mmCIF file of C-alpha atoms in Angstrom:
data_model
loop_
_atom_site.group_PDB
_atom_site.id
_atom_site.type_symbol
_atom_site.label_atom_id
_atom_site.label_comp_id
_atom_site.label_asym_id
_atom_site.label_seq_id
_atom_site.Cartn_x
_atom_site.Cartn_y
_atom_site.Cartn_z
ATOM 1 C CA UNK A 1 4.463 -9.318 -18.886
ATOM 2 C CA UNK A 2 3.283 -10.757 -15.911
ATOM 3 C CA UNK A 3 6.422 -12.802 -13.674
ATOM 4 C CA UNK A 4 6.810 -14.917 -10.920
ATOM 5 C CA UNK A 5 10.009 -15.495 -9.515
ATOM 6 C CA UNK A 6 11.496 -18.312 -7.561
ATOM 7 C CA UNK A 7 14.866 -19.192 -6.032
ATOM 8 C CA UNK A 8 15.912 -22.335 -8.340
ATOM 9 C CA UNK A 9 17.440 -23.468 -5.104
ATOM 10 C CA UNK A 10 18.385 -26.221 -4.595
ATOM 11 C CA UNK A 11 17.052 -25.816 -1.295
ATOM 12 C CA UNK A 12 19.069 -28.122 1.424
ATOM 13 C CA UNK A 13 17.383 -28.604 4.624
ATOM 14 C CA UNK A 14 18.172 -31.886 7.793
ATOM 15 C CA UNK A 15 15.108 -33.913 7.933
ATOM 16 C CA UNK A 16 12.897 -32.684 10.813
ATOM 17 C CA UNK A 17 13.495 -28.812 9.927
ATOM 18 C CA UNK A 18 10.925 -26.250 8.380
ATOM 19 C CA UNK A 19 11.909 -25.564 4.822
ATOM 20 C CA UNK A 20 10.938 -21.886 3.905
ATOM 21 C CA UNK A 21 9.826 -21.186 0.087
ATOM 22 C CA UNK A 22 9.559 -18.290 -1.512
ATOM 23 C CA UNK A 23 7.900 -16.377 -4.428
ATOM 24 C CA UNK A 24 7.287 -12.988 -5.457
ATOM 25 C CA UNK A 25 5.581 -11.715 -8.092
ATOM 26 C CA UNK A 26 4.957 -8.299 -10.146
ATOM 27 C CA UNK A 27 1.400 -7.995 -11.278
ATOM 28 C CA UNK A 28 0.100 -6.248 -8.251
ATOM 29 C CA UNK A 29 -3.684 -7.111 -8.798
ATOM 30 C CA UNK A 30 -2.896 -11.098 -8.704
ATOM 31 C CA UNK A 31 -5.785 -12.434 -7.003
ATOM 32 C CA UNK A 32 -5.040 -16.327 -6.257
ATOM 33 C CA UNK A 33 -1.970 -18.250 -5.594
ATOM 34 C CA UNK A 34 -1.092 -21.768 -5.390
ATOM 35 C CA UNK A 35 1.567 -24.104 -4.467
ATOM 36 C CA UNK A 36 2.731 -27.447 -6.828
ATOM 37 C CA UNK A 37 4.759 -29.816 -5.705
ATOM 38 C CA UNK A 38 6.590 -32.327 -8.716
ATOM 39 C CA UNK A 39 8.631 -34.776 -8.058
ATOM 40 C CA UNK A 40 11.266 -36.007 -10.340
ATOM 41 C CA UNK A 41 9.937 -37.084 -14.091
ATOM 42 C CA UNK A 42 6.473 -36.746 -12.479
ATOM 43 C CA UNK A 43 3.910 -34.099 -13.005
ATOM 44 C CA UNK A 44 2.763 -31.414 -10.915
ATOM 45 C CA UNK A 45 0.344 -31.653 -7.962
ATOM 46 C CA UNK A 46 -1.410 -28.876 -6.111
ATOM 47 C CA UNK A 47 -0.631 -29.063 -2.606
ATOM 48 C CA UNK A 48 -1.687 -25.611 -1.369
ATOM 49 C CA UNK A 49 -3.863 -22.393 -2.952
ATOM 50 C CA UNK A 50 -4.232 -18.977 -1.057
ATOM 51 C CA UNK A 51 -6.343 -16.164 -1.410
ATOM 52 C CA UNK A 52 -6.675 -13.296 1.018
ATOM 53 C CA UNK A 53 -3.486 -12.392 3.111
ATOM 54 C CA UNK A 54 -2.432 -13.918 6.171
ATOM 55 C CA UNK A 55 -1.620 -17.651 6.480
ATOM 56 C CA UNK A 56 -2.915 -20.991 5.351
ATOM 57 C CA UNK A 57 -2.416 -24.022 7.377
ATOM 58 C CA UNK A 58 -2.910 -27.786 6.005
ATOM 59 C CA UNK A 59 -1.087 -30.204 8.102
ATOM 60 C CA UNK A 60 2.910 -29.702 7.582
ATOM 61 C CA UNK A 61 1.658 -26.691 4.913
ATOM 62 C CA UNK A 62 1.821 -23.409 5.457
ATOM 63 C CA UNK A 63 1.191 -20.854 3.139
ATOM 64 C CA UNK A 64 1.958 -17.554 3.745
ATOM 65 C CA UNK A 65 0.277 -13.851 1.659
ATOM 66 C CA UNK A 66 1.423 -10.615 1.604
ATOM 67 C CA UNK A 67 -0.111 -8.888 -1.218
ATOM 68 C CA UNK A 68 1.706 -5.110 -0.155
ATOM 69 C CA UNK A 69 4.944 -6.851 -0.701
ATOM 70 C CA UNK A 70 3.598 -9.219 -3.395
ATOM 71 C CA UNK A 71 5.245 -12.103 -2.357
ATOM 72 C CA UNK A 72 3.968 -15.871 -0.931
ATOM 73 C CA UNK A 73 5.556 -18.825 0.692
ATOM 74 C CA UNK A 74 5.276 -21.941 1.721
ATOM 75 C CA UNK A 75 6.557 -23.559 5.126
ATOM 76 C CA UNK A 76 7.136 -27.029 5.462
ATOM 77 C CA UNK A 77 7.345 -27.916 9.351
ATOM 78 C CA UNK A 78 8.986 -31.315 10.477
ATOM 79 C CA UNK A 79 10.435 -31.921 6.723
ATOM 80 C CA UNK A 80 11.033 -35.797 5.353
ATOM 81 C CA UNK A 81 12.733 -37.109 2.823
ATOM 82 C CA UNK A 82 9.422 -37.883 1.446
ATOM 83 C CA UNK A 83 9.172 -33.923 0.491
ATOM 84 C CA UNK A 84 12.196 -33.555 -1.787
ATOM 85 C CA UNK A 85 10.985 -32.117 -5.181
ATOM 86 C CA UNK A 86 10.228 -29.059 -7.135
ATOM 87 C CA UNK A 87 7.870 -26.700 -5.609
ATOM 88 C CA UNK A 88 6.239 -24.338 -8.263
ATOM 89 C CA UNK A 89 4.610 -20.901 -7.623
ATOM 90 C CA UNK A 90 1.646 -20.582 -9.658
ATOM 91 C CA UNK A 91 -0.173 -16.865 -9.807
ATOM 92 C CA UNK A 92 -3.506 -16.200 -11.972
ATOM 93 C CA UNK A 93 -4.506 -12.626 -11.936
ATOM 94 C CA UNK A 94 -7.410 -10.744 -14.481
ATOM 95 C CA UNK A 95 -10.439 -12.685 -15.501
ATOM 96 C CA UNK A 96 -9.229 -15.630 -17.409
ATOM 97 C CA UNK A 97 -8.032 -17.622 -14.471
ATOM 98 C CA UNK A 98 -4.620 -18.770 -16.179
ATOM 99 C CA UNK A 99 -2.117 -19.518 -13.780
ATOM 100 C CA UNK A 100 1.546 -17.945 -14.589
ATOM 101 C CA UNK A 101 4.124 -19.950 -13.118
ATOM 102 C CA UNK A 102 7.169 -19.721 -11.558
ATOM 103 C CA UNK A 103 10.183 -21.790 -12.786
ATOM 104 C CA UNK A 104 9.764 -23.634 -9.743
ATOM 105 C CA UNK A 105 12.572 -24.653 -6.641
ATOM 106 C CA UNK A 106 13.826 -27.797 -5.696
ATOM 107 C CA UNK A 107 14.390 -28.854 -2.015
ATOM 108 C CA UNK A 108 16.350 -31.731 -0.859
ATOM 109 C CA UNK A 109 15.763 -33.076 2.595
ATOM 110 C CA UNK A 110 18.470 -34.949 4.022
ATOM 111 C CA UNK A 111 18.788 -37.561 6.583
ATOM 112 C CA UNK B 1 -7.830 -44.938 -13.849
ATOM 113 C CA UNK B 2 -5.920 -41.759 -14.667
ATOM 114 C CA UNK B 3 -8.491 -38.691 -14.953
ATOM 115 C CA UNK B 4 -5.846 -36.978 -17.493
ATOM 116 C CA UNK B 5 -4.187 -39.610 -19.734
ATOM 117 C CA UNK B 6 -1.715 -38.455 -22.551
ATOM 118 C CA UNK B 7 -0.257 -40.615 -25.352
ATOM 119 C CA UNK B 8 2.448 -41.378 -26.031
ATOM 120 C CA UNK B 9 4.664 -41.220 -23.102
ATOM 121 C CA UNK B 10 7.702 -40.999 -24.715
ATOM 122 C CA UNK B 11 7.999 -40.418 -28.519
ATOM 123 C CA UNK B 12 11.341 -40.028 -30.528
ATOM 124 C CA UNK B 13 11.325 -38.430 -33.576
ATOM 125 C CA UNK B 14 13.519 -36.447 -36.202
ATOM 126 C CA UNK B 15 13.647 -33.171 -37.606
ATOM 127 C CA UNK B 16 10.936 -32.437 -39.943
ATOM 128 C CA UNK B 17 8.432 -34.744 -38.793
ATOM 129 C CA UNK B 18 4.883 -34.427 -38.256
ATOM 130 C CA UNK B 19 4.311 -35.689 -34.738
ATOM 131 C CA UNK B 20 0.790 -35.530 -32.799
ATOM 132 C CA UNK B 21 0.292 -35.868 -28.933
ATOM 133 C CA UNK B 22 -3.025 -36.435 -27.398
ATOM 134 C CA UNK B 23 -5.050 -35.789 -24.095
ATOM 135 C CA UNK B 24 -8.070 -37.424 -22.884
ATOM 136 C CA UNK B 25 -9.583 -36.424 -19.787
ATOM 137 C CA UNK B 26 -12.552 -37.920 -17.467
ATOM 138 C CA UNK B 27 -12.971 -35.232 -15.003
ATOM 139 C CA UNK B 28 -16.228 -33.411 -16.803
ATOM 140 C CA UNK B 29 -13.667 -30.526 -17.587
ATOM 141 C CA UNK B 30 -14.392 -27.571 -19.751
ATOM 142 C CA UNK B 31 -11.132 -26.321 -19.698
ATOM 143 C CA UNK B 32 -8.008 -27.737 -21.170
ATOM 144 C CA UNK B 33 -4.126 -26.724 -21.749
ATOM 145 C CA UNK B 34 -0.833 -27.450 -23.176
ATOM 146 C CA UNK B 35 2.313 -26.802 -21.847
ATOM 147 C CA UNK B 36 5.916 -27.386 -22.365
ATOM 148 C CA UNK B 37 8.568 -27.978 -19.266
ATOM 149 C CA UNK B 38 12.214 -27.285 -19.934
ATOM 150 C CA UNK B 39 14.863 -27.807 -17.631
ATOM 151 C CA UNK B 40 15.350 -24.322 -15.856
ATOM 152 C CA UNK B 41 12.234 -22.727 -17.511
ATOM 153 C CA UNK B 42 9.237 -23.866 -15.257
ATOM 154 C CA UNK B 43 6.137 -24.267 -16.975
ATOM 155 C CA UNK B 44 4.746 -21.897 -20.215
ATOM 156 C CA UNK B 45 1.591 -21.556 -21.849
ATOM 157 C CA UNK B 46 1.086 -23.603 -25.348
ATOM 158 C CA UNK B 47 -2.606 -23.522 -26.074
ATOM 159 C CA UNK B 48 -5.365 -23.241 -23.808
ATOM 160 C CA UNK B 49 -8.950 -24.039 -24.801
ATOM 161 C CA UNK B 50 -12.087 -23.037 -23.003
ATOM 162 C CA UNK B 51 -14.287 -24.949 -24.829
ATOM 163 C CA UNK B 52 -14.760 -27.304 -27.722
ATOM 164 C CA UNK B 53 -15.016 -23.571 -30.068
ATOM 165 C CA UNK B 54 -12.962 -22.125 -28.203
ATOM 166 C CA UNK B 55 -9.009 -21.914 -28.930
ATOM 167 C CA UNK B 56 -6.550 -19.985 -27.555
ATOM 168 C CA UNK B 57 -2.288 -19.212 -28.019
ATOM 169 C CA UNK B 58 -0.228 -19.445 -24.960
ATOM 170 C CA UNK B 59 2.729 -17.776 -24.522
ATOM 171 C CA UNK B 60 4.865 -19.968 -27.296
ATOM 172 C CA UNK B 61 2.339 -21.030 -29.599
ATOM 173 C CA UNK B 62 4.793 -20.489 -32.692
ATOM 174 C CA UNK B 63 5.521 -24.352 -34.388
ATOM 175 C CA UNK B 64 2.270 -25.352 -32.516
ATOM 176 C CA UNK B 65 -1.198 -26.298 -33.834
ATOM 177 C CA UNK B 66 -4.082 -27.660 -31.342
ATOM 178 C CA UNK B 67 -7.460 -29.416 -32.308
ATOM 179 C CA UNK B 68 -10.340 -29.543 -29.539
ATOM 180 C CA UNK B 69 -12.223 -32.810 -30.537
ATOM 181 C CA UNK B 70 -14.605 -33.131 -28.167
ATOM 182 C CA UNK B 71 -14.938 -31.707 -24.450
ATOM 183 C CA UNK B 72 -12.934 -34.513 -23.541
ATOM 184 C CA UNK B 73 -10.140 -34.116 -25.890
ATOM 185 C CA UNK B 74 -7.543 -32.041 -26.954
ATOM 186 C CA UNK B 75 -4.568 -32.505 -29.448
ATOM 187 C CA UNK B 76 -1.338 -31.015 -29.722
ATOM 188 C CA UNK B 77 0.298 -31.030 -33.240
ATOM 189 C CA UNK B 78 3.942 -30.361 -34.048
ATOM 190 C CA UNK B 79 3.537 -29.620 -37.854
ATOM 191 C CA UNK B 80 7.473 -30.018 -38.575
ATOM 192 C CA UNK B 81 9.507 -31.141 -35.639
ATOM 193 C CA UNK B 82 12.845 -29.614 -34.651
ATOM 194 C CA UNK B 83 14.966 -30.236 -31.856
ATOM 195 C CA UNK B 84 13.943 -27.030 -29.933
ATOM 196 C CA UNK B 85 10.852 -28.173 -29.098
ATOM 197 C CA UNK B 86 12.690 -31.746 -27.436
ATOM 198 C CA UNK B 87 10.795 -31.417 -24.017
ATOM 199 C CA UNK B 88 8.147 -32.259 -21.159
ATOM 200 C CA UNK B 89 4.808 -31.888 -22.464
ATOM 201 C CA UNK B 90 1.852 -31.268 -19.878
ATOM 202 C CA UNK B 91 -1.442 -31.540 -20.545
ATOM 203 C CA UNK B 92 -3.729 -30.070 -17.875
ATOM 204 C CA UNK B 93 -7.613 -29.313 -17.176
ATOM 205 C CA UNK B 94 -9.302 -27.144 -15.001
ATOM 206 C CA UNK B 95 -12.839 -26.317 -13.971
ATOM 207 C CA UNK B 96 -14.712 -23.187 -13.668
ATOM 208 C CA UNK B 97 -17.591 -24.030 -12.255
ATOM 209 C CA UNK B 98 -16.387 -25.250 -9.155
ATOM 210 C CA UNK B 99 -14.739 -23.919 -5.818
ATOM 211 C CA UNK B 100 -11.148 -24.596 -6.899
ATOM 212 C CA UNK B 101 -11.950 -23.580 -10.479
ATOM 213 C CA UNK B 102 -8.507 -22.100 -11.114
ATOM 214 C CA UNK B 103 -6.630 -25.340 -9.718
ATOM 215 C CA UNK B 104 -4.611 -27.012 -12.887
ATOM 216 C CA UNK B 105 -5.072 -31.008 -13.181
ATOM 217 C CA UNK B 106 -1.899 -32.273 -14.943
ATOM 218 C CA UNK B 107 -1.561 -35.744 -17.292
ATOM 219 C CA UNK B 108 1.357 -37.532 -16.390
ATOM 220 C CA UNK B 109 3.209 -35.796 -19.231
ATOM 221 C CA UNK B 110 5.289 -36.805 -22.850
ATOM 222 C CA UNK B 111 8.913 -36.657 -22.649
ATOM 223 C CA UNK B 112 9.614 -36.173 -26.900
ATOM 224 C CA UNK B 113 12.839 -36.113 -28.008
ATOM 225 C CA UNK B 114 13.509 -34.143 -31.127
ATOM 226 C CA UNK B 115 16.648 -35.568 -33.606
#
């Protein structure tokens, strides 16, 4: 069975820091990847996707491949309030394009 | 307007009941999904449909039934409720024939509470 694994967190970072997230996952011929972000009784919203290894940037977003080490994250530079939520991991692998995802891992960002 | 709508947003209900939730979607999508969120449990798989003949189980299909109506919609049937299946329900669409085809387009979700 195909996983994806998350730190539930929570995840408690000082406004203006980088918050690190991380994922791994164990079917080594995953082929896309993709970042959520769902805030509180809300639902989910893509924020990032990756493909090939090496990093991603979109304004505060970074996301970050290593396929050897199956594992991604996703950097949040100069954090706000405005970011606390869930963050879910989402993997799709094989030719059906179904995304697997992690149970996701909240982040708080404090004043 | 919404591109994903679901109805109802919140629904009540007791043990035993026969309870339907519905998606409608504007986005030209061939590709639509249930899922369930519990608390702890992320996302998982109900039923995913390709197209209108074209029906799929998910990961926990078991107490589930799904009817494709049209392209644009896509039904999620509890045949006999029980408080188990008191959740977050997602529905989501996604599009193959595009760039981003594997990105996941949620509804804003119904919260049903199972007595």
């Amino acid at each position: 069975q195909k996983e994806v694994e998350q730190n539930s967190g929570p995840l408690s970072v000082p406004e203006g820091a980088i918050a690190s997230l991380n994922c791994t996952y164990s079917d080594r011929g995953s082929q896309s990847f993709f970042w959520y972000r769902q805030y509180s009784g809300k639902s989910p919203e893509l924020i990032m996707s990756i493909y090939s290894n090496g990093d991603k940037e979109d304004g505060r977003f970074t996301a970050q491949l290593n396929k050897a080490s199956q594992y991604v994250s996703l950097l949040i530079r100069d954090s706000q309030p405005s970011d606390s939520a869930t963050y879910l991991c989402a993997v799709t692998s094989g030719g059906s394009y179904i995304p697997t995802f992690g149970r996701g891992t909240s982040l708080i960002v404090h004043p | 307007d919404a591109d994903v709508t679901q109805t109802p947003r919140n629904r009540i209900t007791k043990t035993g009941k026969r309870i339907m939730l519905e998606c409608s979607q504007t986005k030209g999508h061939d590709r639509m999904y249930w899922y369930r969120q519990d608390p702890g449990l992320g996302l998982r798989l109900i039923y995913y449909s390709f197209d209108v003949k074209d029906i799929n189980k998910g990961e926990i299909s078991d107490g589930y039934s799904v009817s494709r109506q049209a392209q644009a919609k896509f039904s999620l049937s509890l045949e006999s409720a029980i408080p188990n299946q008191t959740a977050l329900y997602f529905c989501a669409t996604s599009d193959l024939g595009t760039s981003s085809m594997e990105t996941q387009y949620f509804g804003p979700g119904t919260r049903l509470l199972v007595l």
